[in-house]
Short mmCIF file of C-alpha atoms in Angstrom, two decimals:
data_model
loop_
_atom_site.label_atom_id
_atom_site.label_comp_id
_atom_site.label_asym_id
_atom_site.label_seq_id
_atom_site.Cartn_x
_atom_site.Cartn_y
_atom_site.Cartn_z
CA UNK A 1 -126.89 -38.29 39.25
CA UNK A 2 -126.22 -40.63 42.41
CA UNK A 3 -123.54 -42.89 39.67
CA UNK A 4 -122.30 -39.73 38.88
CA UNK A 5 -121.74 -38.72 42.02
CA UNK A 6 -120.28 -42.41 43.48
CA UNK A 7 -118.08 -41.94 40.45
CA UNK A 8 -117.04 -38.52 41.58
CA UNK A 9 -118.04 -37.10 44.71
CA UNK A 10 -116.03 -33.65 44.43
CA UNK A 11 -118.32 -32.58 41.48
CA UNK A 12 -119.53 -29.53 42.26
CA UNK A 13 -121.34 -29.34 39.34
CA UNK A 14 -122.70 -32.71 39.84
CA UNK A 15 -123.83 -31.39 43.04
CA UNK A 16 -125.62 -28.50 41.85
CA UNK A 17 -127.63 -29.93 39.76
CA UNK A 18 -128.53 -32.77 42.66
CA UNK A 19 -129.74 -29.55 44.08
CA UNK A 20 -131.88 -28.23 41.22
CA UNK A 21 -133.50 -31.72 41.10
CA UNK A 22 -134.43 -32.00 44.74
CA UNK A 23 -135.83 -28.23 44.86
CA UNK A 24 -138.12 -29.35 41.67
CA UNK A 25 -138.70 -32.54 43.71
CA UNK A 26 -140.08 -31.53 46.74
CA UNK A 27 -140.46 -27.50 47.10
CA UNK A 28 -142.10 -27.63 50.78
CA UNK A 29 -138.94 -29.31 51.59
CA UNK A 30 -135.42 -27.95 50.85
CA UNK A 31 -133.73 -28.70 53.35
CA UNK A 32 -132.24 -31.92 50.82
CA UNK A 33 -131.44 -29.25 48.16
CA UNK A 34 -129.47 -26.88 50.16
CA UNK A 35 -127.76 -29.74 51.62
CA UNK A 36 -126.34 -30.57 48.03
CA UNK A 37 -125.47 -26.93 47.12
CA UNK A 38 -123.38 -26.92 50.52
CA UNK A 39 -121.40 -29.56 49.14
CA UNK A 40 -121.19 -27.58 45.53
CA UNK A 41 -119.68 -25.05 47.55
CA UNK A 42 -116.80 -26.97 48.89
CA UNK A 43 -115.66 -28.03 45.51
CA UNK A 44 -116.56 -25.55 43.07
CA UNK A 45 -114.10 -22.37 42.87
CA UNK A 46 -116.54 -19.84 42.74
CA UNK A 47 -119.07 -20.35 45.25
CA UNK A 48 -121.34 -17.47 43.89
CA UNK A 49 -123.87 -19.96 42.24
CA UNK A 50 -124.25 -22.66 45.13
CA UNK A 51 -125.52 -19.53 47.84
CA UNK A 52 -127.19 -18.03 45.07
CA UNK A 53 -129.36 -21.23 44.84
CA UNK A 54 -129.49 -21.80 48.20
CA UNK A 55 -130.90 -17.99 48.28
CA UNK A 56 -133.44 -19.21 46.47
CA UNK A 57 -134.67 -22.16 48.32
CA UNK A 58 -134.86 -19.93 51.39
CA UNK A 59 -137.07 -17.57 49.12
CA UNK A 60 -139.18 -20.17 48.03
CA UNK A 61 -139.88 -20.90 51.93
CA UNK A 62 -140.50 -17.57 52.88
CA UNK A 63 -137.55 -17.20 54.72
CA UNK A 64 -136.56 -13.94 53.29
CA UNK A 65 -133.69 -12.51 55.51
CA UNK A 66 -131.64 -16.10 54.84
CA UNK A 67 -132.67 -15.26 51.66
CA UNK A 68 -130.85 -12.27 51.50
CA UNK A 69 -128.19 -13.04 53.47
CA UNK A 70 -127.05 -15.85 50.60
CA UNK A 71 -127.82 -13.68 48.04
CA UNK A 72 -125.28 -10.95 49.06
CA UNK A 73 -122.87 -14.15 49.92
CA UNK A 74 -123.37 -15.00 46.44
CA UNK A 75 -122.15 -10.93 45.42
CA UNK A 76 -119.29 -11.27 48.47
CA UNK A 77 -117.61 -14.58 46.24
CA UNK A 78 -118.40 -12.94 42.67
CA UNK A 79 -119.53 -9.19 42.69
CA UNK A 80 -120.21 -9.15 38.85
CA UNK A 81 -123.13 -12.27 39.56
CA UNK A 82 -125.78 -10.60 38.13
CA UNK A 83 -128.52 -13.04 39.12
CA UNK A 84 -128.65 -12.04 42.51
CA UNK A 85 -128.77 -8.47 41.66
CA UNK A 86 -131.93 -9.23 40.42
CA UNK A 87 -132.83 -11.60 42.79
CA UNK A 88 -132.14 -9.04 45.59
CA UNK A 89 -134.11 -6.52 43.57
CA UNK A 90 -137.34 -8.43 43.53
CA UNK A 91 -137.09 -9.48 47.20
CA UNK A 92 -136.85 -6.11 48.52
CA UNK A 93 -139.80 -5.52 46.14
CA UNK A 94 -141.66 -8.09 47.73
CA UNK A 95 -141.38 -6.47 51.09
CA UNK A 96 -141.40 -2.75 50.09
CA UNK A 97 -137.49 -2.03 50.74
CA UNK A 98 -137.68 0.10 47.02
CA UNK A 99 -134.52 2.03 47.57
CA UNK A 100 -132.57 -1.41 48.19
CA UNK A 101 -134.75 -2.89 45.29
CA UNK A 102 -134.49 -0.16 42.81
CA UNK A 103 -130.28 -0.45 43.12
CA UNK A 104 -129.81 -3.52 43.09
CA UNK A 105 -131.87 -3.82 39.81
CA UNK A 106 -130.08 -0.51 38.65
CA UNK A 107 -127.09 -2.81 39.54
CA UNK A 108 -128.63 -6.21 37.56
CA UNK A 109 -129.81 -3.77 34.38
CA UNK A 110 -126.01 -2.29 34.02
CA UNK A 111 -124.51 -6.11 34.09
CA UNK A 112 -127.04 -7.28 31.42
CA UNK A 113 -125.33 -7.09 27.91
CA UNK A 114 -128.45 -6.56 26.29
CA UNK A 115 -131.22 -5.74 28.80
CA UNK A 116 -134.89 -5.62 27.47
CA UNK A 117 -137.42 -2.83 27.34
CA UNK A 118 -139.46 -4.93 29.49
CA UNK A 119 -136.38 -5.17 31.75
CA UNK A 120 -135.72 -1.15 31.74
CA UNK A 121 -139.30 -0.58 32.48
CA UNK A 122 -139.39 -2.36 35.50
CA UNK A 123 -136.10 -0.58 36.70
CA UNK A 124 -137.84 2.68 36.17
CA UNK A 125 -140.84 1.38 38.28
CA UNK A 126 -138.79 0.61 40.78
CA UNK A 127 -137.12 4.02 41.05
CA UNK A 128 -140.26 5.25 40.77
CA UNK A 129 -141.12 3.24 44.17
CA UNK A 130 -138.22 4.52 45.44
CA UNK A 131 -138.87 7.92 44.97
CA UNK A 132 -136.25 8.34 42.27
CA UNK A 133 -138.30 10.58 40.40
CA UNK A 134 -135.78 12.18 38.10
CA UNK A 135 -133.91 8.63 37.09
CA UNK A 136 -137.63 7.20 36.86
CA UNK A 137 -138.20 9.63 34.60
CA UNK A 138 -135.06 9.46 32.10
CA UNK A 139 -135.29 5.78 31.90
CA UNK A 140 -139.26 5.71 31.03
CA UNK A 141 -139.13 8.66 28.47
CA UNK A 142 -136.50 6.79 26.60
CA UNK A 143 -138.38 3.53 26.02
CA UNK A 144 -142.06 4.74 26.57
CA UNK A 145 -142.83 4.41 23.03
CA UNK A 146 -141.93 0.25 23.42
CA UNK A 147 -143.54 0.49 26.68
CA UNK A 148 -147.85 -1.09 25.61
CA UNK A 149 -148.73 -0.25 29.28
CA UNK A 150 -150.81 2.73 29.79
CA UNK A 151 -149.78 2.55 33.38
CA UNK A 152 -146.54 4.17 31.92
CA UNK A 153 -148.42 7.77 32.07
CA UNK A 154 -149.28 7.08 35.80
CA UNK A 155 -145.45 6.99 36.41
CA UNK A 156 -144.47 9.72 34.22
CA UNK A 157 -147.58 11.87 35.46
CA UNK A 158 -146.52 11.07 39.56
CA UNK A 159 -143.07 11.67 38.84
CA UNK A 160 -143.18 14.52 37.02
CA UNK A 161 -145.89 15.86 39.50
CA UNK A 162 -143.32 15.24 42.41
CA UNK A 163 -140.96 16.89 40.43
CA UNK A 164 -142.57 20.07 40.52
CA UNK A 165 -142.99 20.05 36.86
CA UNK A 166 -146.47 20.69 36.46
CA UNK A 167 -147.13 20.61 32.68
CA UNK A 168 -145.30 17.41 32.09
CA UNK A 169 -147.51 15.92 34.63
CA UNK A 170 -150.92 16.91 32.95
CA UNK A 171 -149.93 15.92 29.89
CA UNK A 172 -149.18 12.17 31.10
CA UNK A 173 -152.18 12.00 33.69
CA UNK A 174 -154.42 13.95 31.36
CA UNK A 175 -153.52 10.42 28.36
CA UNK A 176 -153.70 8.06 30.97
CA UNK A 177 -157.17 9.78 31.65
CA UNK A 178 -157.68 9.13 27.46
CA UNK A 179 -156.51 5.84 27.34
CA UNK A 180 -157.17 4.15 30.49
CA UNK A 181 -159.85 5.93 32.33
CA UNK A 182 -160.83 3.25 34.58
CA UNK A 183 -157.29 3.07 35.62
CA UNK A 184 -157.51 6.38 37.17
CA UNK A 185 -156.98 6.37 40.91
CA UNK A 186 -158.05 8.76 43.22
CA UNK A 187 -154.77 9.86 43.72
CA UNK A 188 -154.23 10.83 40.45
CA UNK A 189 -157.27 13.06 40.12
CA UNK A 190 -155.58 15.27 43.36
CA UNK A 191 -152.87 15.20 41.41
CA UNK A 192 -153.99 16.64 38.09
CA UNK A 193 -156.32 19.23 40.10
CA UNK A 194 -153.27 20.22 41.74
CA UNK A 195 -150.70 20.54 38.64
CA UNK A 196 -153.88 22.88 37.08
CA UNK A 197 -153.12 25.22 40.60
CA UNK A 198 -149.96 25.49 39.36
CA UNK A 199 -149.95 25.59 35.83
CA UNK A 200 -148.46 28.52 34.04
CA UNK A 201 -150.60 28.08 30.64
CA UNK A 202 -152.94 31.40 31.06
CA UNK A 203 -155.22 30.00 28.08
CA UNK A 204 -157.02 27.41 30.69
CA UNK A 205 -159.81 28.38 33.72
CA UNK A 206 -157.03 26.82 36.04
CA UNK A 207 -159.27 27.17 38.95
CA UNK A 208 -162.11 25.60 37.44
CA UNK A 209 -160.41 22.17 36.29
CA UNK A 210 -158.24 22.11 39.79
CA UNK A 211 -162.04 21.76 41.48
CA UNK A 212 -163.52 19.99 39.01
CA UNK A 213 -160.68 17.26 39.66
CA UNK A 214 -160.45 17.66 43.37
CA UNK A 215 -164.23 17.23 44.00
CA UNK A 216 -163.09 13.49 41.97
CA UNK A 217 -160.75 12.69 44.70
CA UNK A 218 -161.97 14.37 47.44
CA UNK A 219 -164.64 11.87 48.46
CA UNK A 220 -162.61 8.78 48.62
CA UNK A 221 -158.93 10.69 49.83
CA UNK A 222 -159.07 9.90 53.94
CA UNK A 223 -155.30 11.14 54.04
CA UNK A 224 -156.12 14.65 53.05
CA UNK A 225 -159.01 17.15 53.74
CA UNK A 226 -159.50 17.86 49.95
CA UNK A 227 -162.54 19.88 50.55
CA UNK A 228 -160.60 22.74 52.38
CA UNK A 229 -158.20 23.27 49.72
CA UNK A 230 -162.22 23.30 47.49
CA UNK A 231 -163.48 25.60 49.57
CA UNK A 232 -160.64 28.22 49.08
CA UNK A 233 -160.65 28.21 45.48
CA UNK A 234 -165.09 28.53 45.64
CA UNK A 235 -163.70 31.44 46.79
CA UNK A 236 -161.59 33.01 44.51
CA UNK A 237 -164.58 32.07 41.92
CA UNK A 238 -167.21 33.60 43.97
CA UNK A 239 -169.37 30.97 44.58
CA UNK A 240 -169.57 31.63 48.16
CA UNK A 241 -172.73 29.05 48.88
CA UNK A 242 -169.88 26.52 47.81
CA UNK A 243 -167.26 27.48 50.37
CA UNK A 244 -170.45 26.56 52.85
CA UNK A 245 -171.04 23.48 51.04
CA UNK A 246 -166.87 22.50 51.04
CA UNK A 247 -166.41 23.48 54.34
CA UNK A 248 -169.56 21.67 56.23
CA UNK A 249 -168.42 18.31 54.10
CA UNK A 250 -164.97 18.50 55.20
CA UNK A 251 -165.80 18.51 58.48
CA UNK A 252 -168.47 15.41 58.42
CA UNK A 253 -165.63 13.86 56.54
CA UNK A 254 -163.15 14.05 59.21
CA UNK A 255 -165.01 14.96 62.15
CA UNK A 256 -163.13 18.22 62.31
CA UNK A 257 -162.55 22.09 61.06
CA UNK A 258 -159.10 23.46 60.64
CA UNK A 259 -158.60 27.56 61.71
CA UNK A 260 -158.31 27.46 58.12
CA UNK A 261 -161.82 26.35 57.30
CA UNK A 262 -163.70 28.73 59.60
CA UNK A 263 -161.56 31.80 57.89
CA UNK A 264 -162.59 30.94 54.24
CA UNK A 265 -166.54 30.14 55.92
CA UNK A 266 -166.31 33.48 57.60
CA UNK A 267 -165.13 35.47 54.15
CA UNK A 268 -167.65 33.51 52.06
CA UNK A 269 -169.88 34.87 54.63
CA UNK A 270 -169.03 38.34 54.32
CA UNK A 271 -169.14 38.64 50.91
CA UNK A 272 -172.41 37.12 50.89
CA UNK A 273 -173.65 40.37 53.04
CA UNK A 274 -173.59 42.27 49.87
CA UNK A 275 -177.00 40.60 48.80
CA UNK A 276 -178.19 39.70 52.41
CA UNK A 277 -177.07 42.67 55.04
CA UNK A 278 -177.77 39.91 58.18
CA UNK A 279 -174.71 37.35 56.74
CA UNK A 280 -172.13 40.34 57.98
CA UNK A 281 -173.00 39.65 61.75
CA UNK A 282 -172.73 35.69 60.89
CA UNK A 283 -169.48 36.15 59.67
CA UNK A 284 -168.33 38.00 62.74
CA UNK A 285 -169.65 35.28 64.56
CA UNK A 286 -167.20 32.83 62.46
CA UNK A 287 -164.39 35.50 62.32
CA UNK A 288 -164.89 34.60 66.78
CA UNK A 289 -163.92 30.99 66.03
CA UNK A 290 -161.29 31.79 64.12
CA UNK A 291 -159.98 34.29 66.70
CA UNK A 292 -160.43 31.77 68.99
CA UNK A 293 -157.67 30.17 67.92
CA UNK A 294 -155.50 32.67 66.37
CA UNK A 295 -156.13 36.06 67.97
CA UNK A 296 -153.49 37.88 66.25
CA UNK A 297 -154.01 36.89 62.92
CA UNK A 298 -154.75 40.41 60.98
CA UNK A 299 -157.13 39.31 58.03
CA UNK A 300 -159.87 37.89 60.63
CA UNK A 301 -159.08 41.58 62.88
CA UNK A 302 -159.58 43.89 59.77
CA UNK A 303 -162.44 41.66 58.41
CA UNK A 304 -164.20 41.61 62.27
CA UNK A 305 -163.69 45.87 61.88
CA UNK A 306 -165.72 45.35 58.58
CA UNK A 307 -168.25 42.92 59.23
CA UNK A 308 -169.20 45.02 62.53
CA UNK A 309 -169.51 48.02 60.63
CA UNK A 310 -171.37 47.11 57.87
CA UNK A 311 -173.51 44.32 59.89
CA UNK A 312 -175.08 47.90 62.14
CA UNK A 313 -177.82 49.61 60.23
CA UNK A 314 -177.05 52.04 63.06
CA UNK A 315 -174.42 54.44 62.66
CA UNK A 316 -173.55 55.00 66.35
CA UNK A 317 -173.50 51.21 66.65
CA UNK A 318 -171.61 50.54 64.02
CA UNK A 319 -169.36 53.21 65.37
CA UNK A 320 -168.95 51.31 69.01
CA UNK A 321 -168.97 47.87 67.20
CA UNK A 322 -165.94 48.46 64.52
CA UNK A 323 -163.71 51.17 65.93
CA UNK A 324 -161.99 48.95 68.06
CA UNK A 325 -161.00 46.29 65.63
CA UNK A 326 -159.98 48.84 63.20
CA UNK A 327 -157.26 50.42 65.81
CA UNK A 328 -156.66 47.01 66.59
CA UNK A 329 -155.69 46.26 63.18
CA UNK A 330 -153.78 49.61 62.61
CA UNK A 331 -151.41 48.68 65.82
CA UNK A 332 -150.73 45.33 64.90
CA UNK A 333 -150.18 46.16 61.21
CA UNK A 334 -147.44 48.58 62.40
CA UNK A 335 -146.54 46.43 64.91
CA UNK A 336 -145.52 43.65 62.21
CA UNK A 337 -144.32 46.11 59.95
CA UNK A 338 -146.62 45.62 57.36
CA UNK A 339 -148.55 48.50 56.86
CA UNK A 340 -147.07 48.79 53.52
CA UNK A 341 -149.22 44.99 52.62
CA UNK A 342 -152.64 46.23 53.82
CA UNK A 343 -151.91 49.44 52.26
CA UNK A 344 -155.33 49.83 50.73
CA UNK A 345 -156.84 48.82 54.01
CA UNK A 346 -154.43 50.46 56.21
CA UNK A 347 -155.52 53.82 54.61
CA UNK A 348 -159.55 52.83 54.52
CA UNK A 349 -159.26 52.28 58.55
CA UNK A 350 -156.88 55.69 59.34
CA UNK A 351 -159.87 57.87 57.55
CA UNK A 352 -162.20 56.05 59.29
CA UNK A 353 -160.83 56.42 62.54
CA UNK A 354 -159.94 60.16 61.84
CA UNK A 355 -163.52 60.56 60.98
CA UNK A 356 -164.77 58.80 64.07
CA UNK A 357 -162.19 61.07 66.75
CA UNK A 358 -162.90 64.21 64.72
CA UNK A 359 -166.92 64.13 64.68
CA UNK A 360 -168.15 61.77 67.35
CA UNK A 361 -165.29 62.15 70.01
CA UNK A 362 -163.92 65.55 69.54
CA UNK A 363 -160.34 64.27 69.84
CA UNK A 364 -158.85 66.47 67.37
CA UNK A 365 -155.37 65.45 68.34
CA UNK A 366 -156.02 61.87 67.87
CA UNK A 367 -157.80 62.30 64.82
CA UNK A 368 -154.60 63.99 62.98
CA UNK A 369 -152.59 61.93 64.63
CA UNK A 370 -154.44 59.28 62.07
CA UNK A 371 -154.20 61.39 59.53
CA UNK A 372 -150.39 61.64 59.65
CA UNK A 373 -149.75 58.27 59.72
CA UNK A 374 -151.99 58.11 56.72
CA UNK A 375 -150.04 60.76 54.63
CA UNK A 376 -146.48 59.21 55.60
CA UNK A 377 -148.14 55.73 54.31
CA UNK A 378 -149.22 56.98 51.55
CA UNK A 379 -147.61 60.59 50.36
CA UNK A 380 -149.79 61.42 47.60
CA UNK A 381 -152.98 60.56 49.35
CA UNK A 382 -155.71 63.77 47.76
CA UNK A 383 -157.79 63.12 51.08
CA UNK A 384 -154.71 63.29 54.04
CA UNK A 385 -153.58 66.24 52.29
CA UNK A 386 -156.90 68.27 52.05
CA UNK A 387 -156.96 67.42 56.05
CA UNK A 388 -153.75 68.13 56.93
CA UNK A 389 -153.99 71.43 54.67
CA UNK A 390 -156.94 72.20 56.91
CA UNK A 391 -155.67 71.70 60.01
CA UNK A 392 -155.00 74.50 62.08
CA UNK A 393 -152.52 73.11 63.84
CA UNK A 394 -150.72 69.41 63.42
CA UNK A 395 -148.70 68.55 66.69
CA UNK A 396 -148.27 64.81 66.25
CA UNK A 397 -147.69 62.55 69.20
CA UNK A 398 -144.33 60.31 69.37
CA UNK A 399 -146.49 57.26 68.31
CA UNK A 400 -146.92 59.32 64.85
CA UNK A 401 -143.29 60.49 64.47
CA UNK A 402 -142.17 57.21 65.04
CA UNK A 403 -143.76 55.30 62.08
#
């Protein structure tokens, strides 16, 4: 190449391939290659090729923003250089720019005449690192049958989970599961236990499989307290001792326990007073902690009304104990206008405190004062009508005519 070059110095293609020669050469040291591609670029038309090599010496030292720079000097002289696309795609990749990576290779895959499968799949992993869920998705399901990788569910099964499309999801996570089950990362587990919360097939114990999976991620996920969301769903299956269980790991786990936590360990609690009496003044001690906190927050008032009243073998007591929670949650239920969503409740607590002002204060007023705000709730009530009906006398205070 040095004849060639004393024969005719303005080669640029001469030059370029004095560049290739000295980046095979020596590849700690390109400063000699680059120095030839600067002189392709002064006599070759299109200098796309020269910066695009020159790109890639800077690459191969780690110098990635010259890199980059070259590369998109290569696109500024020829825009349709599809190399650098590429090139551009996998750099960004290699320092976890995926939105920049996952165009430019949408850009690279569109200028290839006949681009691979191999080539397509990596595009749709990139817009899968990107967050591109939807065009991750149409890309993959096109060529997943070419596609030998059972890491091909995990991005169909993410994606599809992202996109809210909960069926989809289990189907891909639930084969990778099949196919690859060592492959199976933590994350995917919260996934699938998650898509099974949401699932609209009524044919499966949805609760069941979402705990089953979450108690599979839960010990190893330290971004998420997994073992709240656990504890909930113990609940809506009854298994009280394991909202206890759920709740008391989650907080070893992360050294904390949300308002959220102490709620679902003060219900399991009080429904655990059906067999043991003494757990409904243990879960008005929890209900405390949650009031702590939140001191408006209804469910923990009504369930504090309850928990005191059936926690008090003594009637009196349980009298002096409840009544105040229960007009507590009456005023605020009205209060927040909705009366109408603790209906069932909201009734329960209105005979109870018309029972309590009629026989153990003598309040007569007061008591049909609860009474009528019962039978406006609810019209058709048999027991506000049989006290109304017996009433001597109904003068209700503004308080009543108001609601």
């Amino acid at each position: 190449m040095d004849k060639a070059l004393k024969r005719d110095k303005t080669n640029g293609r001469i030059w370029i391939s004095m560049g290739d020669a000295r980046a095979l050469a020596d590849a700690g040291n390109g400063g000699p290659a680059v120095t030839a591609y600067e002189y392709a670029q002064e006599y070759l038309p299109d200098a796309s090729v020269p910066k695009h090599r020159i790109g890639n010496v800077y690459w191969a030292g780690k110098n990635y923003n010259l890199a980059v720079d070259f590369f998109k000097a290569a696109l500024t002289a020829d825009s349709l250089y599809a190399p650098s696309y590429l090139q551009l795609a996998e750099l960004y990749f290699k320092v976890n720019r995926f939105k920049e990576a996952a165009a430019n290779m949408e850009l690279y895959v569109r200028l290839t005449e006949n681009p691979t499968t191999d080539l397509k799949y990596r595009s749709a992993q990139f817009d899968f690192l990107a967050k591109n869920f939807e065009q991750a998705v149409s890309k993959l399901e096109q060529i997943k049958n070419g596609v030998e990788t059972p890491v091909k569910y995990r991005i169909l099964g993410r994606s599809y989970f992202n996109l809210e499309k909960y069926e989809q999801a289990l189907l891909n996570l639930n084969t990778l599961q099949t196919e690859a089950p060592d492959k199976v990362e933590g994350i995917e587990y919260k996934m699938i236990g998650r898509a099974y919360q949401n699932s609209t097939d009524t044919t499966i114990a949805k609760d069941s499989l979402a705990l089953m999976y979450l108690a599979k991620a839960a010990p190893t996920d330290t971004t998420e307290n997994l073992y709240s969301e656990m504890a909930e769903i113990s609940y809506r299956l009854k298994k009280y001792e394991d909202v206890v269980k759920y709740v008391e790991t989650g907080q070893k786990q992360f050294d904390k326990t949300s308002v959220k936590d102490k709620f679902w360990l003060a219900m399991a609690a009080y429904k655990m007073g059906a067999k043991d009496s003494t757990m409904y003044l243990k879960a008005d001690s929890a209900f405390i902690a949650v009031q702590e906190t939140n001191p408006n927050h209804l469910p923990t008032i009504l369930y504090r009304a309850k928990a005191n009243y059936y926690g008090h073998a003594d009637r009196d007591t349980a009298y002096v104990k409840s009544i105040p929670f229960y007009e507590q949650f009456v005023e605020m239920a009205y209060a927040n206008k909705e009366e109408t969503k603790y209906k069932y409740d909201m009734k329960v607590a209105l005979k109870y405190l018309y029972s309590y002002y009629i026989s153990v204060k003598n309040d007569e007023q007061k008591a049909l004062d609860y009474a009528l705000k019962g039978a406006v709730l609810e019209p058709n009530d048999p027991d506000f009508k049989k006290i109304l009906a017996g009433a001597k006398k109904v003068v209700p205070t503004s308080a009543s005519k108001s609601q």
